[in-house]
Amino acid sequence: MGCCGSTERTKREWKPLEDRSCTDLPWFLLFTVFCVGMGSIFGFTIATGGAARLVFGYDSYGNTCGQRNEQIEGVRLSGLDQTDKKYVFFLDPCNIDIVQRKIKSMALCVSVCPDEELKTYQDLKRFAVHNGSELCSYELAGHKYPSLPERFDKCPKLPVPPSKSLPVFNRCTPVDISCYAKFAEAVVTFVSDNSVLHSLIAGVMASKVIIVGLCLLALVLSMILMVIIRYISAVLVWIFTATVVLGSLAGTSILWWMYIDYRLTVNKTLSKETEDAKEEAEMSRDNAQVLLVYAIAATVFTVILLLLMLFMRKRVALTIALFHVAGKVFIHLPLLTLQPFCTFLALLLFWFYWSLVLLFLGTTGNPVQNEETGLTEFRLTGPLQYMTWYHAVGLIWISEFILACQQMTVAGAVVTYYFTRDKNKLPVTPILSSSLRLMRYHLGTVAKGSFIITLVKIPRLFLMYVHNQLKGKENACARCMLKTCICCLWCLEKCLNYLNQNAYAATAINSTSFCTSARDAFVILVENALRVAAINAVGDFVLFLGKILIVTSTAFAGVLLLNYQRDYAEWVLPLIIVCLFAFLVAHCFLSMFEIVVDVLFLCFAIDTKYNDGTPGREFYMDKALMEFVENSRKLERVAERGRSRATEVVSVEGAEMKPMDMTAESNMVNNNP
């Protein structure tokens, strides 16, 4: 299980797709046990009645509506038979605790929700007699409501608004939700005028067909871009390069011009001998010093940038070649475009299950009387409260596991494509084959990699929670330290994500354990550090431009389609929704493209390291990458010839100098008798 205790050979013999064996089996068993624990929490909430209390509802005495109940020790009016009373009725449904986001009113189980407004206690009596549904506390007789002194505390607040039950959760909800205005006002704090909100909602409802059409357009554009990006990647890369170089040169030039202008201003001001002129000159001198520092820093940055561009120009060509091959991958493996949908669907189903169990946990536990209201609530106490933390860890680990499964599946399909010499002999569905290999051999590796990310993510989220809780209370030093720790953990998480992704690719190639694959991938990446830097810098910017292209194209189409609405204020929310969806879709698809490029680069680096194109050691790479290798070799041969010629010239000059030195030495001997 440990990384350091690996007994595998230290010198890696890469044998792509030859041997398959189960990897990290102990971690698969550990993850299985953890998932069983998650399922046990769900079973516990059902067995202890938490699920039933959430779905059917319960009153303020601990009785679950719609079923027989057992007596709760120390709680009066508990243990009642509520079989005929299936609905939860709140005496004051508008008494809402905004901070805790729950209703503070007493709750009762009733057989029928009041479907008409009840203005007096006589109306409450009539409703109880005719419908058999008593809306006051259980100990009060329905026919005595108007005369009982307890009616002011244990009967509903008058007037009782008409209500109806929710379709799934049996709660009596007021038909007129105006009493929730306070709660809505607290939630929608950014709206100061109801007319603005109504106008925006009206714009969305009027444009719902256009919004759906634009969302589909963003989806289609993302798919098209992944295929054609190989044709426009060269243009985008050189646009990026030119923009960065010209921008840095322009910024440096402007800073130097501003510095020189300030110096001239200082000299002119010093020629005047007034007191105000001296103060102005002093301020200008300080500004000039600051500008000088900025200009020097910008100059150093520009020089370093130009040197990097000079040394990395060949690596930029590799980035273009990888983008070209990645486009071919999506043509040969069209099911890759469906992978984001499958991952999103899996995450959505898991998040729904997780949220449902979390709600069940909120109504599970031991009955406890609220000291403030005197009502009975169910809370997890003692060791049971750790189930919530266990459930929270499960959210992170299993979500990361699902994302890691996507990375491993994509890596397996791309590896199969790269190391298959004859592309006509590819499996019918490489994605399906990769998924089956993952489930059969490598679930333990994915579980281990996702657990490492979880170990970093949990403390970062905890520190973010502490930072939010202490906002406005901590001093500047503590706030700075918290932010620094959060930032460091975020950077570590990103680095581990990148290393994990390459480790999954190495596992897909050689079927090695997670730690062995991570070590081998790390060695390959370090040996190609400049190439990695060029691909990540240039490639990320190109993909960012692709996202911007999709968002702007969708927004432009939205403006054209929404042009018939003359009330331009109604455009705002539909366009925001469309642009957010377009960016989300573009990010999902182009992130998939980025994963493909990274896996292709690792395969390329392994291919060039262990193969040289000679018989028996032929390259696996695509024609575009082969052209890049051939061009690189030509440049290396030209450079080697230049070095050899320079060496020959130096050796010839040295040979000519030796006789001259011997002649000079003999003359000196003759001149000294």
XYZ file of C-alpha atoms in Angstrom:
673
model
C 0.000 0.000 0.000
C 2.862 2.363 0.610
C 4.744 4.304 -2.010
C 8.181 3.880 -0.580
C 8.002 0.146 -0.071
C 7.603 -0.790 -3.717
C 9.550 -3.945 -4.642
C 9.127 -3.511 -8.403
C 12.107 -3.054 -10.686
C 13.615 0.420 -10.554
C 14.434 0.539 -14.277
C 11.168 0.701 -16.109
C 10.646 -1.465 -19.173
C 7.703 0.142 -20.904
C 5.533 -2.480 -22.594
C 2.421 -0.670 -23.765
C -0.782 -2.709 -23.659
C 1.076 -6.034 -23.286
C 0.514 -7.104 -19.683
C -2.556 -6.509 -17.546
C -2.850 -7.179 -13.834
C -4.831 -5.844 -10.887
C -3.248 -2.772 -9.311
C -3.553 -1.427 -5.750
C -5.957 -4.168 -4.668
C -5.775 -3.198 -0.929
C -6.974 0.291 -1.792
C -9.866 -1.141 -3.778
C -10.865 -3.176 -0.728
C -10.513 -0.095 1.498
C -12.681 1.976 -0.847
C -15.255 -0.829 -0.970
C -15.402 -0.901 2.842
C -15.791 2.881 2.887
C -18.688 2.724 0.408
C -20.306 0.008 2.523
C -20.050 2.432 5.441
C -21.773 5.123 3.365
C -24.544 2.671 2.552
C -24.807 1.693 6.216
C -25.534 5.316 7.127
C -28.398 5.271 4.636
C -29.678 2.023 6.143
C -29.364 3.451 9.658
C -31.491 6.484 8.774
C -34.207 4.196 7.385
C -34.085 1.724 10.272
C -34.288 4.433 12.947
C -37.136 6.275 11.234
C -35.206 9.320 10.051
C -36.231 8.782 6.435
C -39.883 8.291 7.404
C -39.851 11.443 9.543
C -38.485 13.455 6.630
C -40.903 12.096 4.029
C -44.079 11.796 6.106
C -43.266 14.519 8.622
C -43.506 14.519 12.404
C -45.176 16.698 15.000
C -43.643 18.650 17.863
C -44.089 15.673 20.214
C -42.009 13.232 18.161
C -44.921 11.397 16.501
C -44.456 10.468 12.846
C -47.572 11.309 10.854
C -49.455 8.532 9.082
C -48.317 5.651 11.318
C -48.393 4.216 14.839
C -45.730 5.554 17.197
C -43.989 4.327 20.308
C -43.924 6.281 23.553
C -40.860 8.525 23.981
C -39.720 8.630 27.569
C -40.140 12.063 29.116
C -42.120 13.507 26.187
C -45.835 14.032 26.767
C -48.350 13.336 24.015
C -45.859 11.030 22.285
C -46.635 7.472 21.195
C -49.950 8.408 19.532
C -51.590 6.488 16.725
C -51.464 8.915 13.804
C -52.484 6.436 11.094
C -55.379 8.629 9.937
C -53.463 11.884 10.335
C -51.105 12.005 7.339
C -50.381 15.723 7.035
C -48.167 18.082 9.039
C -49.820 21.372 9.947
C -47.868 24.339 11.384
C -49.718 26.601 13.797
C -47.754 29.627 12.574
C -46.152 28.781 9.214
C -44.786 32.312 8.873
C -42.641 32.054 12.031
C -39.418 31.330 10.167
C -35.900 31.288 11.603
C -33.934 32.841 8.737
C -30.535 31.942 10.195
C -31.359 28.259 10.771
C -33.657 28.164 7.694
C -36.504 26.321 9.439
C -40.006 26.970 10.783
C -40.067 27.603 14.554
C -43.800 26.981 14.893
C -45.439 24.060 16.686
C -46.331 21.237 14.277
C -49.284 18.838 14.504
C -50.469 15.822 12.532
C -53.868 16.452 10.935
C -56.122 14.424 8.680
C -57.053 17.292 6.320
C -55.310 20.564 5.468
C -57.623 23.604 5.732
C -58.637 24.539 2.181
C -60.370 27.772 3.197
C -59.479 30.727 5.363
C -60.462 30.319 9.037
C -60.858 33.725 10.665
C -62.246 32.881 14.135
C -62.038 30.124 16.732
C -65.645 29.309 15.862
C -64.409 28.530 12.331
C -61.753 26.244 13.852
C -64.457 24.412 15.803
C -66.677 24.069 12.718
C -63.712 22.725 10.671
C -62.851 20.183 13.397
C -66.443 18.963 13.678
C -67.171 18.710 9.948
C -63.790 17.357 8.740
C -62.566 15.537 11.826
C -59.275 17.467 11.601
C -58.378 19.253 14.840
C -55.968 22.120 14.239
C -55.189 22.822 17.929
C -52.937 20.813 20.240
C -54.022 17.233 20.880
C -55.100 17.768 24.511
C -57.714 20.378 23.478
C -61.185 19.154 22.488
C -62.337 20.491 19.132
C -65.864 21.423 20.229
C -64.467 23.583 23.081
C -62.020 25.708 21.066
C -63.849 29.067 21.443
C -64.042 28.843 25.248
C -60.635 27.375 26.198
C -58.096 29.798 27.719
C -55.180 27.791 26.153
C -56.438 28.596 22.657
C -54.101 31.598 22.322
C -50.946 29.461 22.767
C -51.968 26.035 21.453
C -54.170 26.931 18.511
C -53.086 28.304 15.133
C -52.551 32.004 14.659
C -55.637 33.661 13.192
C -56.574 34.020 10.465
C -55.524 30.566 9.271
C -54.671 30.852 5.553
C -55.955 28.217 3.113
C -53.331 25.558 2.408
C -52.705 22.407 0.420
C -50.352 19.473 0.890
C -47.082 19.119 -1.001
C -47.070 16.318 -3.606
C -44.368 14.164 -1.912
C -43.675 15.649 1.505
C -46.991 15.756 3.373
C -46.792 19.316 4.695
C -49.705 21.747 4.687
C -48.346 24.724 2.769
C -50.231 28.059 2.512
C -51.622 28.686 -0.959
C -50.722 32.359 -0.660
C -46.980 32.410 0.027
C -46.935 36.134 0.768
C -46.201 35.304 4.419
C -42.822 34.029 3.211
C -41.910 37.481 1.895
C -39.529 38.042 4.786
C -37.732 34.805 4.052
C -37.612 35.561 0.329
C -36.316 39.033 1.073
C -33.488 37.553 3.125
C -32.613 35.067 0.393
C -32.876 37.447 -2.557
C -30.971 40.304 -0.966
C -29.709 41.695 -4.259
C -33.202 42.720 -5.392
C -34.267 46.109 -4.081
C -37.293 46.513 -6.312
C -39.764 43.716 -6.933
C -40.562 45.116 -10.359
C -36.960 44.500 -11.432
C -37.181 40.855 -10.359
C -40.530 40.407 -12.072
C -39.168 41.983 -15.246
C -36.133 39.684 -15.306
C -38.232 36.577 -14.649
C -40.680 37.657 -17.352
C -37.758 38.016 -19.765
C -36.583 34.480 -18.983
C -40.073 32.990 -19.391
C -40.636 34.828 -22.663
C -37.270 33.674 -24.010
C -37.194 30.097 -22.699
C -37.264 28.576 -26.185
C -34.414 30.827 -27.318
C -32.424 30.002 -24.171
C -32.759 26.258 -24.826
C -31.769 26.770 -28.472
C -28.707 28.827 -27.515
C -27.642 26.216 -24.967
C -27.814 23.569 -27.685
C -25.825 25.905 -29.951
C -23.079 26.166 -27.296
C -23.040 22.366 -27.071
C -22.690 21.960 -30.831
C -20.011 24.666 -31.051
C -17.984 22.936 -28.319
C -18.106 19.620 -30.188
C -17.158 21.263 -33.481
C -14.309 23.188 -31.899
C -12.731 20.022 -30.494
C -12.537 18.639 -34.030
C -11.390 21.759 -35.902
C -9.043 23.132 -33.242
C -6.228 21.126 -34.824
C -6.555 23.274 -37.945
C -6.582 26.627 -36.137
C -4.220 25.762 -33.265
C -1.150 27.047 -35.149
C -2.821 30.402 -35.782
C -3.973 30.679 -32.162
C -0.513 29.754 -30.840
C 1.276 32.367 -32.904
C -1.366 34.967 -32.039
C -0.718 34.167 -28.397
C 3.051 34.384 -28.857
C 2.867 37.681 -30.751
C 0.422 39.169 -28.248
C 2.625 38.286 -25.274
C 5.833 39.553 -26.879
C 4.332 42.773 -28.244
C 2.435 43.397 -25.015
C 5.546 43.026 -22.857
C 7.586 45.243 -25.217
C 4.841 47.877 -25.306
C 4.437 47.855 -21.517
C 8.173 48.194 -20.959
C 8.439 51.015 -23.505
C 5.537 52.911 -21.905
C 7.104 52.639 -18.452
C 10.442 53.961 -19.709
C 8.665 56.786 -21.557
C 6.763 57.722 -18.393
C 10.005 57.665 -16.395
C 11.774 59.940 -18.883
C 8.758 62.279 -18.948
C 8.792 62.525 -15.162
C 12.520 63.244 -15.163
C 12.001 66.076 -17.622
C 9.171 67.421 -15.448
C 11.430 67.349 -12.401
C 14.181 69.228 -14.243
C 11.755 71.920 -15.400
C 10.300 72.277 -11.914
C 13.732 72.595 -10.289
C 14.507 75.554 -12.518
C 11.788 77.443 -10.642
C 12.783 78.657 -7.181
C 9.336 78.926 -5.548
C 8.390 76.859 -2.487
C 5.480 75.146 -4.259
C 7.757 74.236 -7.133
C 10.204 72.538 -4.745
C 7.420 70.460 -3.134
C 6.113 69.452 -6.555
C 9.631 68.538 -7.648
C 10.080 66.367 -4.558
C 6.850 64.463 -5.308
C 7.817 64.066 -8.968
C 11.242 62.743 -7.950
C 9.591 60.076 -5.756
C 7.253 59.090 -8.584
C 10.187 58.919 -10.973
C 12.039 56.560 -8.622
C 8.993 54.282 -8.434
C 8.614 54.329 -12.222
C 12.308 53.508 -12.580
C 11.861 50.423 -10.411
C 8.808 49.393 -12.444
C 10.611 49.991 -15.735
C 13.657 47.967 -14.686
C 11.462 45.111 -13.445
C 9.468 45.167 -16.693
C 12.694 45.163 -18.703
C 14.038 42.155 -16.807
C 10.711 40.368 -17.270
C 10.681 41.148 -20.996
C 14.252 39.943 -21.503
C 13.521 36.703 -19.648
C 10.309 36.269 -21.651
C 12.094 36.803 -24.959
C 14.813 34.331 -23.986
C 12.169 31.787 -23.009
C 10.386 32.313 -26.319
C 13.699 31.862 -28.126
C 14.581 28.641 -26.344
C 11.020 27.240 -26.362
C 10.124 27.932 -29.975
C 10.611 24.242 -30.863
C 8.443 23.243 -27.925
C 5.690 25.492 -29.257
C 5.847 23.506 -32.492
C 5.343 20.347 -30.411
C 2.242 21.885 -28.839
C 0.798 22.552 -32.305
C 1.557 18.966 -33.369
C -0.097 17.557 -30.235
C -3.208 19.664 -30.838
C -3.312 18.339 -34.390
C -3.118 14.730 -33.217
C -5.678 15.365 -30.449
C -8.144 16.484 -33.111
C -7.582 13.177 -34.913
C -8.191 11.300 -31.665
C -11.681 12.778 -31.378
C -12.389 11.785 -34.992
C -11.333 8.172 -34.369
C -12.887 8.072 -30.882
C -16.130 10.078 -31.189
C -17.512 8.621 -27.954
C -14.976 10.748 -26.078
C -17.356 13.661 -26.557
C -19.972 11.821 -24.477
C -17.607 11.286 -21.559
C -18.387 14.655 -19.879
C -22.113 13.799 -19.999
C -21.535 10.411 -18.370
C -19.355 11.941 -15.657
C -21.820 14.747 -15.004
C -24.704 12.276 -14.803
C -22.781 10.074 -12.355
C -21.904 13.091 -10.201
C -25.493 14.340 -10.331
C -26.893 10.972 -9.200
C -24.348 10.678 -6.403
C -24.928 14.262 -5.216
C -28.688 13.641 -5.192
C -28.202 10.485 -3.114
C -25.778 12.269 -0.794
C -28.146 15.219 -0.270
C -31.050 12.883 0.384
C -29.102 10.960 3.042
C -27.973 14.259 4.584
C -31.621 15.300 4.901
C -32.403 11.927 6.461
C -29.596 12.491 8.973
C -31.234 15.800 9.910
C -34.287 13.908 11.223
C -32.365 10.941 12.662
C -31.137 10.470 16.192
C -32.389 10.776 19.731
C -35.413 12.966 20.669
C -34.288 16.181 22.366
C -36.452 19.032 23.639
C -35.509 22.453 22.307
C -34.840 24.666 25.336
C -36.014 27.771 23.509
C -39.287 26.510 22.034
C -39.963 23.397 24.154
C -40.590 21.393 20.963
C -39.172 17.910 20.359
C -36.407 17.576 17.767
C -34.250 14.652 16.673
C -30.472 15.087 16.871
C -27.438 12.851 16.527
C -25.681 12.711 19.884
C -22.583 10.961 21.173
C -20.671 8.789 18.668
C -23.560 9.006 16.206
C -22.715 12.626 15.387
C -19.537 11.437 13.653
C -21.715 9.893 10.952
C -22.223 13.394 9.538
C -18.449 13.898 9.255
C -18.058 10.460 7.679
C -20.777 11.377 5.210
C -19.027 14.678 4.417
C -15.716 12.906 3.704
C -17.633 10.544 1.451
C -18.862 13.487 -0.608
C -15.286 14.555 -1.378
C -13.693 11.136 -1.849
C -16.407 9.609 -4.029
C -16.725 12.800 -6.138
C -12.966 12.745 -6.718
C -13.190 9.026 -7.452
C -15.774 9.628 -10.189
C -13.631 12.366 -11.740
C -10.567 10.111 -11.541
C -12.498 7.321 -13.298
C -13.118 9.747 -16.149
C -9.397 10.571 -16.358
C -8.417 6.893 -16.308
C -11.018 5.989 -18.931
C -9.916 8.759 -21.286
C -6.248 7.934 -20.685
C -6.848 4.264 -21.474
C -8.634 5.079 -24.735
C -5.953 7.568 -25.858
C -3.149 5.147 -24.943
C -4.849 2.449 -27.009
C -5.080 4.850 -29.943
C -1.453 5.994 -29.678
C 0.188 2.582 -29.280
C -1.858 0.886 -31.999
C 0.286 1.169 -35.133
C -2.494 0.293 -37.555
C -5.404 2.576 -36.672
C -7.729 0.323 -38.672
C -7.197 -2.374 -36.012
C -8.465 -0.229 -33.156
C -11.181 -1.807 -30.956
C -14.727 -1.099 -32.048
C -15.310 1.021 -28.935
C -11.990 1.970 -27.279
C -13.860 3.970 -24.635
C -15.920 0.938 -23.624
C -12.807 -1.261 -23.638
C -10.993 1.268 -21.455
C -13.933 1.396 -19.032
C -13.967 -2.395 -18.752
C -10.196 -2.466 -18.117
C -10.658 0.164 -15.440
C -13.383 -1.804 -13.658
C -11.506 -5.086 -13.952
C -7.948 -4.009 -13.089
C -7.469 -0.425 -11.911
C -10.250 0.659 -9.518
C -7.750 0.438 -6.648
C -5.383 2.827 -8.398
C -8.177 5.319 -8.968
C -9.299 4.987 -5.335
C -5.774 5.676 -4.086
C -5.243 8.704 -6.333
C -8.599 10.215 -5.389
C -7.889 9.624 -1.686
C -4.663 11.620 -1.937
C -6.602 14.545 -3.429
C -9.154 14.185 -0.625
C -6.410 14.412 2.008
C -5.387 17.800 0.587
C -8.886 19.097 -0.101
C -10.300 18.471 3.385
C -7.862 20.751 5.293
C -8.257 23.430 2.600
C -12.044 23.381 2.939
C -11.717 23.397 6.726
C -9.463 26.456 6.625
C -11.886 28.174 4.246
C -14.706 27.462 6.709
C -12.654 28.867 9.610
C -11.788 31.932 7.544
C -15.451 32.588 6.767
C -16.496 32.062 10.392
C -13.819 34.455 11.659
C -14.421 37.087 9.011
C -14.233 40.492 10.685
C -12.997 39.012 13.983
C -9.419 37.896 13.295
C -6.451 40.259 13.042
C -4.622 41.044 9.817
C -1.761 38.634 10.550
C -4.071 35.670 11.193
C -6.106 36.498 8.092
C -2.934 36.623 5.986
C -1.688 33.304 7.380
C -5.041 31.619 6.727
C -5.151 32.868 3.146
C -1.536 31.792 2.618
C -2.262 28.279 3.872
C -5.396 28.045 1.724
C -3.455 29.216 -1.336
C -0.594 26.754 -0.701
C -3.010 23.848 -0.287
C -4.823 24.892 -3.481
C -1.523 24.925 -5.416
C -0.571 21.537 -3.946
C -3.961 20.137 -4.960
C -3.521 21.365 -8.550
C -0.019 19.858 -8.770
C -1.232 16.526 -7.375
C -4.164 16.545 -9.806
C -1.760 16.954 -12.717
C 0.572 14.242 -11.407
C -2.373 11.904 -10.745
C -3.610 12.365 -14.283
C -0.210 11.355 -15.671
C -0.006 8.484 -13.176
C -3.322 7.154 -14.503
C -1.943 7.374 -18.045
C 1.200 5.466 -16.989
C -1.005 2.822 -15.356
C -3.042 2.554 -18.557
C 0.200 2.033 -20.520
C 2.093 -0.388 -18.294
C -0.481 -1.657 -15.758
C 1.642 -0.647 -12.752
C 0.505 0.455 -9.303
C -0.297 4.072 -8.523
C 2.959 4.953 -6.772
C 5.112 3.242 -9.398
C 3.185 4.940 -12.190
C 3.391 8.331 -10.456
C 7.152 7.945 -10.023
C 7.686 6.902 -13.654
C 5.462 9.698 -14.954
C 7.236 12.227 -12.727
C 10.638 11.163 -14.108
C 9.372 11.531 -17.678
C 7.891 14.973 -16.937
C 11.092 16.209 -15.265
C 13.160 15.054 -18.243
C 10.837 17.096 -20.496
C 10.312 20.059 -18.170
C 10.609 22.740 -20.874
C 8.200 20.890 -23.132
C 5.741 20.536 -20.244
C 5.988 24.258 -19.496
C 5.398 25.175 -23.145
C 2.417 22.818 -23.524
C 0.780 23.979 -20.287
C 1.363 27.686 -20.915
C 0.577 27.852 -24.627
C -1.979 25.047 -24.634
C -3.966 26.452 -21.710
C -4.108 29.855 -23.364
C -5.284 28.368 -26.661
C -8.023 26.440 -24.867
C -8.965 29.590 -22.953
C -9.317 31.414 -26.284
C -11.512 28.534 -27.437
C -13.791 28.994 -24.405
C -13.999 32.735 -25.054
C -14.798 32.039 -28.714
C -17.707 29.752 -27.800
C -19.102 32.153 -25.180
C -18.880 35.217 -27.454
C -20.373 33.343 -30.422
C -23.277 32.133 -28.298
C -23.787 35.604 -26.804
C -23.736 37.203 -30.257
C -26.315 34.722 -31.526
C -28.368 35.469 -28.405
C -28.319 39.205 -29.088
C -29.514 38.602 -32.639
C -32.319 36.280 -31.547
C -33.436 38.477 -28.635
C -33.475 41.587 -30.780
C -37.239 41.340 -31.241
C -37.698 42.190 -27.541
C -37.559 45.970 -27.431
C -37.324 46.039 -23.657
C -33.557 45.654 -23.501
C -33.625 45.211 -19.703
C -35.209 41.791 -20.293
C -32.114 40.650 -22.189
C -29.903 40.646 -19.129
C -30.898 37.455 -17.312
C -31.384 35.266 -20.437
C -27.974 36.326 -21.778
C -26.308 35.713 -18.415
C -27.869 32.237 -18.211
C -26.825 31.411 -21.763
C -23.252 32.711 -21.306
C -22.794 30.799 -18.049
C -24.073 27.601 -19.616
C -21.904 28.144 -22.704
C -18.801 28.628 -20.545
C -19.644 25.549 -18.469
C -20.106 23.397 -21.566
C -16.969 24.786 -23.226
C -14.987 24.179 -20.043
C -16.170 20.564 -19.799
C -15.391 19.721 -23.418
C -12.104 21.604 -23.705
C -10.959 20.161 -20.372
C -11.478 16.797 -22.002
C -9.355 18.023 -24.916
C -6.678 19.108 -22.422
C -6.626 15.640 -20.830
C -6.164 14.086 -24.290
C -3.250 16.432 -25.067
C -1.540 15.648 -21.749
C -1.885 11.885 -22.270
C -0.606 12.198 -25.847
C 2.428 14.106 -24.612
C 3.292 11.430 -22.043
C 2.955 8.743 -24.718
C 5.111 10.823 -27.081
C 7.804 11.345 -24.426
C 7.927 7.609 -23.685
C 7.955 6.800 -27.395
C 10.891 9.118 -28.164
C 12.832 7.946 -25.099
C 12.681 4.205 -25.768
C 12.381 4.159 -29.580
C 14.515 5.760 -32.292
C 12.842 4.692 -35.535
C 15.310 1.891 -36.347
C 14.098 -1.621 -37.246
C 12.820 -3.290 -34.103
C 12.437 0.059 -32.339
C 9.959 1.790 -34.623
C 8.016 4.811 -33.407
C 4.330 4.490 -32.524
C 3.621 8.186 -33.071
C 1.342 9.863 -35.597
C 2.615 11.401 -38.841
C 2.360 14.955 -37.474
C 4.514 14.076 -34.467
C 6.900 12.162 -36.739
C 7.381 15.325 -38.825
C 8.146 17.257 -35.650
C 10.772 14.665 -34.649
C 12.342 14.734 -38.128
C 12.518 18.540 -38.124
C 14.054 18.498 -34.643
C 16.673 15.981 -35.792
C 17.519 18.108 -38.826
C 18.043 21.141 -36.619
C 20.191 19.077 -34.265
C 22.319 17.800 -37.184
C 22.794 21.357 -38.473
C 23.799 22.522 -35.010
C 26.175 19.558 -34.621
C 27.817 20.329 -37.962
C 28.302 23.911 -36.881
C 29.925 22.806 -33.644
C 32.193 20.308 -35.442
C 33.323 22.968 -37.930
C 34.095 25.352 -35.106
C 36.113 22.606 -33.395
C 38.069 21.931 -36.607
C 38.899 25.620 -37.040
C 40.134 25.851 -33.469
C 42.297 22.726 -33.863
C 43.838 24.026 -37.144
C 44.658 27.382 -35.576
C 46.275 25.587 -32.625
C 48.438 23.473 -34.945
C 49.668 26.600 -36.794
C 50.528 28.338 -33.542
C 52.827 25.546 -32.262
C 55.693 25.961 -34.912
C 55.589 29.701 -34.402
C 56.001 29.241 -30.666
C 58.994 26.897 -31.152
C 60.690 29.381 -33.558
C 60.231 32.211 -31.117
C 61.689 30.125 -28.305
C 64.830 29.227 -30.319
C 65.407 32.886 -31.217
C 65.233 33.791 -27.546
C 67.835 31.112 -26.708
C 70.193 32.391 -29.416
C 69.880 35.971 -28.247
C 70.850 35.040 -24.686
C 74.476 33.799 -24.664
